């Protein structure tokens, strides 16, 4: 009976891990991010302060999948998650938002702090590309937005809008 109880406890921990994390990358999933955004929104409205969101879209993932296979695309996604986990702070929430999109929620972070995190992520992608010169290149378009209690309800949408503006500007260059 003890062995069964221990096995059940282990299975419950695994279920909880799977419920909050993306299976491919190991970072938090969209559901967990949405709950964290709700908590952050409540905290900001109640106590004030700021929070920032960084929205990232891995560049050319479809092209990598089509040209090199889905295993190469999966590697890019896992590498992006690893870069985010290496470069973001312990207090940040790193999540896979969708197919090729990641979000970093940075509670109690102003614009300057968010920009520093974004710069670290860009440096992390450069280091990753230096370690994998023969593989597909990792790059991403980023959008950052900082809000206080009054504007926190649209923080994710605004960061997403800014990321797409960056992507469009980069495509014109």
XYZ file of N, CA and C in Angstrom:
519
model
N 0.810 -1.195 0.000
C 0.000 0.000 0.000
C 0.859 1.268 0.000
N 1.982 1.210 0.703
C 2.890 2.366 0.731
C 3.452 2.643 -0.651
N 3.806 1.582 -1.364
C 4.356 1.751 -2.710
C 3.313 2.360 -3.641
N 2.070 1.923 -3.524
C 0.994 2.466 -4.350
C 0.772 3.930 -4.022
N 0.777 4.278 -2.739
C 0.587 5.671 -2.321
C 1.711 6.555 -2.854
N 2.949 6.078 -2.751
C 4.087 6.846 -3.270
C 4.007 7.003 -4.786
N 3.602 5.933 -5.462
C 3.461 6.000 -6.917
C 2.356 6.979 -7.308
N 1.249 6.959 -6.588
C 0.166 7.910 -6.850
C 0.620 9.343 -6.616
N 1.395 9.551 -5.568
C 1.915 10.889 -5.283
C 2.834 11.370 -6.412
N 3.690 10.467 -6.907
C 4.584 10.805 -8.020
C 3.771 11.137 -9.269
N 2.741 10.353 -9.546
C 1.889 10.607 -10.705
C 1.177 11.953 -10.598
N 0.733 12.315 -9.413
C 0.078 13.618 -9.214
C 1.056 14.762 -9.475
N 2.306 14.623 -9.008
C 3.326 15.655 -9.268
C 3.578 15.787 -10.770
N 3.679 14.653 -11.451
C 3.892 14.676 -12.896
C 2.712 15.328 -13.611
N 1.504 15.025 -13.175
C 0.302 15.631 -13.772
C 0.321 17.146 -13.574
N 0.658 17.579 -12.364
C 0.738 19.020 -12.094
C 1.803 19.680 -12.963
N 2.943 19.022 -13.130
C 4.023 19.548 -13.977
C 3.539 19.693 -15.414
N 2.871 18.660 -15.932
C 2.380 18.707 -17.305
C 1.284 19.752 -17.483
N 0.476 19.961 -16.476
C -0.622 20.921 -16.585
C -0.120 22.349 -16.697
N 1.049 22.659 -16.187
C 1.553 24.032 -16.169
C 2.680 24.280 -17.165
N 3.234 23.236 -17.757
C 4.408 23.394 -18.615
C 4.156 22.894 -20.033
N 4.838 23.524 -20.971
C 4.804 23.115 -22.368
C 5.615 21.831 -22.524
N 5.048 20.825 -23.162
C 5.707 19.535 -23.286
C 6.985 19.550 -24.099
N 7.075 20.401 -25.109
C 8.256 20.435 -25.971
C 9.399 21.226 -25.340
N 9.102 22.390 -24.796
C 10.165 23.307 -24.364
C 10.434 23.281 -22.868
N 9.465 22.819 -22.077
C 9.641 22.780 -20.638
C 9.335 24.081 -19.915
N 9.078 25.163 -20.652
C 8.705 26.422 -20.000
C 7.211 26.384 -19.684
N 6.733 27.382 -18.949
C 5.314 27.416 -18.636
C 4.483 27.475 -19.920
N 3.240 27.022 -19.830
C 2.342 27.058 -20.989
C 1.437 28.292 -20.922
N 0.632 28.457 -21.947
C -0.230 29.631 -22.057
C -1.251 29.715 -20.918
N -1.783 28.588 -20.512
C -2.764 28.578 -19.421
C -2.138 29.122 -18.139
N -0.942 28.673 -17.834
C -0.263 29.155 -16.632
C 0.024 30.652 -16.756
N 0.473 31.076 -17.925
C 0.753 32.501 -18.158
C -0.505 33.336 -17.924
N -1.627 32.893 -18.449
C -2.866 33.660 -18.284
C -3.253 33.781 -16.813
N -3.028 32.722 -16.028
C -3.296 32.800 -14.587
C -2.335 33.778 -13.917
N -1.063 33.740 -14.327
C -0.068 34.653 -13.755
C -0.385 36.104 -14.124
N -0.864 36.326 -15.341
C -1.266 37.678 -15.749
C -2.442 38.178 -14.912
N -3.380 37.298 -14.628
C -4.513 37.684 -13.776
C -4.046 38.073 -12.385
N -3.134 37.278 -11.807
C -2.590 37.598 -10.479
C -1.854 38.929 -10.500
N -1.033 39.133 -11.536
C -0.267 40.369 -11.654
C -1.202 41.557 -11.805
N -2.238 41.405 -12.606
C -3.222 42.474 -12.799
C -3.871 42.851 -11.466
N -4.310 41.854 -10.722
C -4.921 42.127 -9.405
C -3.943 42.838 -8.472
N -2.697 42.351 -8.448
C -1.694 42.953 -7.560
C -1.409 44.403 -7.934
N -1.286 44.677 -9.240
C -1.000 46.050 -9.672
C -2.160 46.986 -9.369
N -3.361 46.520 -9.580
C -4.522 47.374 -9.302
C -4.688 47.612 -7.801
N -4.313 46.648 -7.013
C -4.466 46.763 -5.562
C -3.320 47.549 -4.927
N -2.075 47.276 -5.363
C -0.903 47.822 -4.681
C -0.104 48.832 -5.503
N -0.443 48.999 -6.780
C 0.313 49.903 -7.637
C 1.578 49.247 -8.173
N 2.422 50.053 -8.794
C 3.658 49.546 -9.379
C 3.518 49.354 -10.881
N 4.478 48.656 -11.438
C 4.475 48.380 -12.876
C 4.818 46.908 -13.128
N 4.480 46.467 -14.302
C 4.881 45.153 -14.805
C 5.179 45.327 -16.285
N 6.021 44.454 -16.787
C 6.359 44.491 -18.207
C 6.142 43.112 -18.822
N 5.853 43.133 -20.109
C 5.706 41.900 -20.880
C 6.588 42.014 -22.111
N 7.293 40.940 -22.381
C 8.099 40.838 -23.594
C 7.466 39.734 -24.430
N 7.070 40.057 -25.640
C 6.428 39.110 -26.551
C 7.438 38.787 -27.639
N 7.735 37.508 -27.860
C 8.724 37.087 -28.858
C 8.101 36.148 -29.869
N 8.507 36.295 -31.103
C 8.071 35.424 -32.182
C 9.328 34.914 -32.883
N 9.560 33.600 -32.850
C 10.744 33.020 -33.491
C 10.625 33.245 -34.991
N 11.642 33.855 -35.566
C 11.635 34.185 -36.990
C 11.796 32.930 -37.845
N 11.032 32.858 -38.922
C 11.186 31.854 -39.982
C 11.067 30.406 -39.515
N 10.252 30.151 -38.491
C 10.101 28.769 -38.027
C 9.475 27.887 -39.115
N 8.476 28.406 -39.817
C 7.842 27.617 -40.883
C 8.858 27.267 -41.968
N 9.702 28.228 -42.320
C 10.742 27.992 -43.327
C 11.718 26.907 -42.850
N 12.075 26.948 -41.582
C 12.956 25.919 -41.025
C 12.275 24.558 -41.058
N 11.009 24.510 -40.644
C 10.276 23.240 -40.676
C 10.178 22.696 -42.093
N 9.858 23.571 -43.051
C 9.696 23.134 -44.440
C 11.025 22.712 -45.062
N 12.101 23.434 -44.761
C 13.385 23.159 -45.394
C 14.236 22.116 -44.692
N 14.118 22.038 -43.366
C 15.002 21.155 -42.604
C 14.255 20.090 -41.803
N 12.942 20.142 -41.819
C 12.148 19.172 -41.070
C 11.734 19.708 -39.706
N 10.700 19.088 -39.163
C 10.146 19.550 -37.895
C 11.102 19.329 -36.732
N 11.989 18.368 -36.830
C 12.969 18.165 -35.755
C 13.861 19.400 -35.621
N 14.226 20.010 -36.754
C 15.042 21.235 -36.716
C 14.242 22.390 -36.126
N 12.966 22.479 -36.481
C 12.106 23.516 -35.908
C 11.914 23.324 -34.413
N 11.729 22.076 -33.997
C 11.602 21.789 -32.567
C 12.870 22.169 -31.819
N 14.020 21.926 -32.427
C 15.287 22.314 -31.810
C 15.355 23.827 -31.628
N 14.915 24.582 -32.634
C 14.891 26.042 -32.498
C 14.008 26.470 -31.327
N 12.842 25.847 -31.202
C 11.937 26.199 -30.104
C 12.541 25.849 -28.752
N 13.173 24.677 -28.654
C 13.821 24.297 -27.389
C 14.985 25.228 -27.088
N 15.743 25.603 -28.116
C 16.864 26.530 -27.915
C 16.364 27.908 -27.493
N 15.249 28.366 -28.077
C 14.689 29.657 -27.673
C 14.295 29.609 -26.209
N 13.640 28.533 -25.799
C 13.247 28.384 -24.395
C 14.478 28.376 -23.498
N 15.536 27.679 -23.918
C 16.762 27.627 -23.114
C 17.390 29.014 -22.987
N 17.424 29.761 -24.078
C 17.966 31.126 -24.035
C 17.151 31.978 -23.057
N 15.836 31.865 -23.119
C 14.981 32.652 -22.230
C 15.226 32.276 -20.772
N 15.323 30.994 -20.488
C 15.551 30.567 -19.115
C 16.932 30.987 -18.614
N 17.923 30.996 -19.503
C 19.284 31.423 -19.131
C 19.353 32.918 -18.855
N 18.614 33.702 -19.623
C 18.798 35.155 -19.588
C 17.778 35.895 -18.735
N 16.633 35.303 -18.504
C 15.613 35.979 -17.707
C 15.874 35.757 -16.223
N 15.271 36.597 -15.437
C 15.466 36.548 -13.999
C 14.562 35.498 -13.369
N 14.910 35.078 -12.172
C 14.115 34.081 -11.472
C 12.680 34.542 -11.250
N 12.491 35.836 -11.089
C 11.150 36.374 -10.840
C 10.307 36.477 -12.112
N 10.911 36.321 -13.273
C 10.192 36.401 -14.539
C 9.477 35.084 -14.831
N 8.373 35.184 -15.525
C 7.618 33.997 -15.925
C 7.793 33.838 -17.430
N 8.453 32.761 -17.821
C 8.718 32.456 -19.227
C 7.708 31.419 -19.673
N 6.980 31.719 -20.764
C 5.943 30.807 -21.233
C 5.948 30.715 -22.748
N 5.578 29.546 -23.243
C 5.318 29.389 -24.679
C 3.856 29.754 -24.867
N 3.627 30.754 -25.705
C 2.284 31.288 -25.885
C 1.535 30.561 -26.996
N 2.249 30.242 -28.047
C 1.666 29.565 -29.200
C 2.760 28.851 -29.951
N 2.498 28.472 -31.183
C 3.448 27.697 -31.977
C 4.870 28.207 -31.926
N 5.089 29.455 -32.353
C 6.442 30.005 -32.389
C 6.557 31.262 -31.520
N 5.618 31.422 -30.589
C 5.573 32.631 -29.775
C 5.842 32.314 -28.307
N 6.625 33.180 -27.700
C 6.946 33.089 -26.278
C 6.627 34.424 -25.628
N 6.304 34.377 -24.349
C 6.031 35.583 -23.576
C 6.838 35.511 -22.289
N 7.411 36.666 -21.914
C 8.067 36.789 -20.622
C 7.300 37.840 -19.839
N 6.711 37.422 -18.735
C 6.012 38.333 -17.831
C 6.996 38.740 -16.753
N 7.184 40.060 -16.600
C 8.162 40.581 -15.647
C 7.464 41.461 -14.617
N 6.970 40.855 -13.525
C 6.323 41.659 -12.491
C 7.317 42.641 -11.866
N 6.794 43.761 -11.402
C 7.602 44.777 -10.709
C 8.810 45.203 -11.543
N 8.591 45.369 -12.851
C 9.673 45.730 -13.757
C 9.264 46.936 -14.587
N 10.126 47.966 -14.581
C 9.850 49.160 -15.376
C 10.418 48.998 -16.783
N 10.269 50.055 -17.599
C 10.726 49.986 -18.999
C 12.217 49.709 -19.113
N 13.019 50.367 -18.273
C 14.471 50.149 -18.338
C 14.834 48.707 -18.000
N 14.206 48.169 -16.962
C 14.466 46.779 -16.591
C 14.053 45.819 -17.690
N 12.918 46.075 -18.307
C 12.447 45.224 -19.396
C 13.392 45.297 -20.596
N 13.890 46.484 -20.882
C 14.830 46.640 -21.995
C 16.128 45.871 -21.726
N 16.590 45.898 -20.472
C 17.800 45.138 -20.124
C 17.581 43.642 -20.325
N 16.416 43.144 -19.941
C 16.107 41.726 -20.153
C 16.075 41.422 -21.649
N 15.435 42.284 -22.436
C 15.398 42.091 -23.894
C 16.793 42.062 -24.503
N 17.675 42.960 -24.047
C 19.062 42.973 -24.543
C 19.792 41.679 -24.192
N 19.556 41.158 -22.988
C 20.185 39.895 -22.583
C 19.695 38.749 -23.463
N 18.426 38.766 -23.813
C 17.873 37.715 -24.673
C 18.531 37.767 -26.055
N 18.671 38.955 -26.605
C 19.322 39.108 -27.921
C 20.761 38.601 -27.850
N 21.475 38.960 -26.790
C 22.846 38.455 -26.615
C 22.857 36.931 -26.478
N 21.864 36.383 -25.763
C 21.767 34.931 -25.604
C 21.550 34.219 -26.934
N 20.722 34.821 -27.810
C 20.519 34.220 -29.137
C 21.818 34.258 -29.939
N 22.569 35.344 -29.844
C 23.857 35.425 -30.556
C 24.819 34.342 -30.066
N 24.887 34.161 -28.747
C 25.765 33.121 -28.198
C 25.322 31.742 -28.674
N 24.022 31.504 -28.673
C 23.510 30.215 -29.136
C 23.889 29.980 -30.585
N 23.753 30.999 -31.425
C 24.101 30.845 -32.837
C 25.593 30.599 -33.009
N 26.423 31.178 -32.148
C 27.863 30.923 -32.189
C 28.199 29.486 -31.829
N 27.410 28.892 -30.940
C 27.631 27.491 -30.542
C 27.107 26.508 -31.586
N 26.178 26.957 -32.449
C 25.577 26.088 -33.469
C 25.723 26.733 -34.852
N 26.954 26.911 -35.333
C 27.128 27.629 -36.598
C 26.553 26.901 -37.811
N 26.366 25.574 -37.721
C 25.871 24.818 -38.868
C 24.361 24.634 -38.856
N 23.723 24.898 -37.735
C 22.284 24.675 -37.630
C 21.500 25.890 -38.071
N 20.169 25.776 -38.065
C 19.335 26.934 -38.383
C 19.604 28.064 -37.392
N 19.622 29.275 -37.882
C 19.911 30.450 -37.063
C 18.701 30.797 -36.209
N 18.940 31.062 -34.938
C 17.874 31.464 -34.029
C 17.794 32.983 -33.988
N 16.633 33.498 -34.331
C 16.371 34.928 -34.184
C 14.895 35.084 -33.867
N 14.566 36.236 -33.308
C 13.175 36.469 -32.927
C 12.867 37.948 -33.000
N 11.631 38.249 -33.293
C 11.134 39.611 -33.199
C 10.585 39.786 -31.788
N 10.869 40.944 -31.187
C 10.479 41.203 -29.809
C 9.605 42.434 -29.724
N 8.646 42.382 -28.837
C 7.835 43.545 -28.501
C 7.771 43.650 -26.993
N 8.015 44.844 -26.459
C 8.021 45.050 -25.017
C 7.006 46.121 -24.673
N 6.291 45.890 -23.580
C 5.368 46.906 -23.091
C 5.354 46.872 -21.572
N 5.324 48.054 -20.986
C 5.259 48.218 -19.535
C 3.964 48.943 -19.204
N 3.322 48.514 -18.112
C 2.052 49.135 -17.727
C 1.955 49.211 -16.210
N 1.112 50.118 -15.764
C 0.778 50.199 -14.350
C -0.612 49.595 -14.164
N -1.190 49.762 -13.008
C -2.493 49.165 -12.717
C -3.574 49.551 -13.701
N -3.560 50.791 -14.169
C -4.613 51.261 -15.075
C -4.502 50.623 -16.461
N -3.292 50.355 -16.931
C -3.106 49.846 -18.288
C -2.767 48.382 -18.376
N -2.763 47.696 -17.250
C -2.288 46.319 -17.257
C -3.220 45.372 -18.016
N -4.475 45.716 -18.156
C -5.419 44.842 -18.844
C -5.066 44.576 -20.299
N -4.372 45.503 -20.923
C -4.009 45.344 -22.335
C -2.500 45.154 -22.534
N -1.777 44.834 -21.478
C -0.316 44.748 -21.564
C 0.141 43.693 -22.571
N -0.502 42.539 -22.585
C -0.099 41.477 -23.506
C -0.405 41.860 -24.947
N -1.581 42.411 -25.195
C -1.956 42.804 -26.550
C -1.027 43.888 -27.088
N -0.651 44.825 -26.229
C 0.238 45.903 -26.671
C 1.634 45.374 -26.977
N 2.150 44.460 -26.164
C 3.459 43.858 -26.438
C 3.408 43.072 -27.743
N 2.308 42.360 -27.980
C 2.114 41.606 -29.220
C 2.100 42.560 -30.419
N 1.372 43.660 -30.297
C 1.304 44.646 -31.380
C 2.703 45.195 -31.685
N 3.471 45.474 -30.660
C 4.821 46.015 -30.859
C 5.753 44.986 -31.479
N 5.587 43.718 -31.123
C 6.402 42.667 -31.723
C 6.127 42.583 -33.215
N 4.849 42.624 -33.619
C 4.527 42.563 -35.039
C 5.007 43.806 -35.781
N 5.002 44.950 -35.131
C 5.554 46.163 -35.753
C 7.045 45.979 -36.016
N 7.765 45.377 -35.058
C 9.188 45.110 -35.261
C 9.390 44.128 -36.403
N 8.576 43.089 -36.446
C 8.697 42.080 -37.505
C 8.481 42.713 -38.886
N 7.459 43.566 -39.003
C 7.203 44.236 -40.291
C 8.367 45.149 -40.659
N 8.898 45.881 -39.704
C 10.018 46.793 -39.980
C 11.252 46.007 -40.415
N 11.494 44.853 -39.802
C 12.656 44.037 -40.162
C 12.500 43.448 -41.554
N 11.278 43.129 -41.960
C 11.047 42.560 -43.284
C 11.279 43.585 -44.393
N 11.094 44.866 -44.066
C 11.327 45.922 -45.063
C 12.811 46.204 -45.253
N 13.611 45.882 -44.232
C 15.075 46.157 -44.326
C 15.770 45.221 -45.257
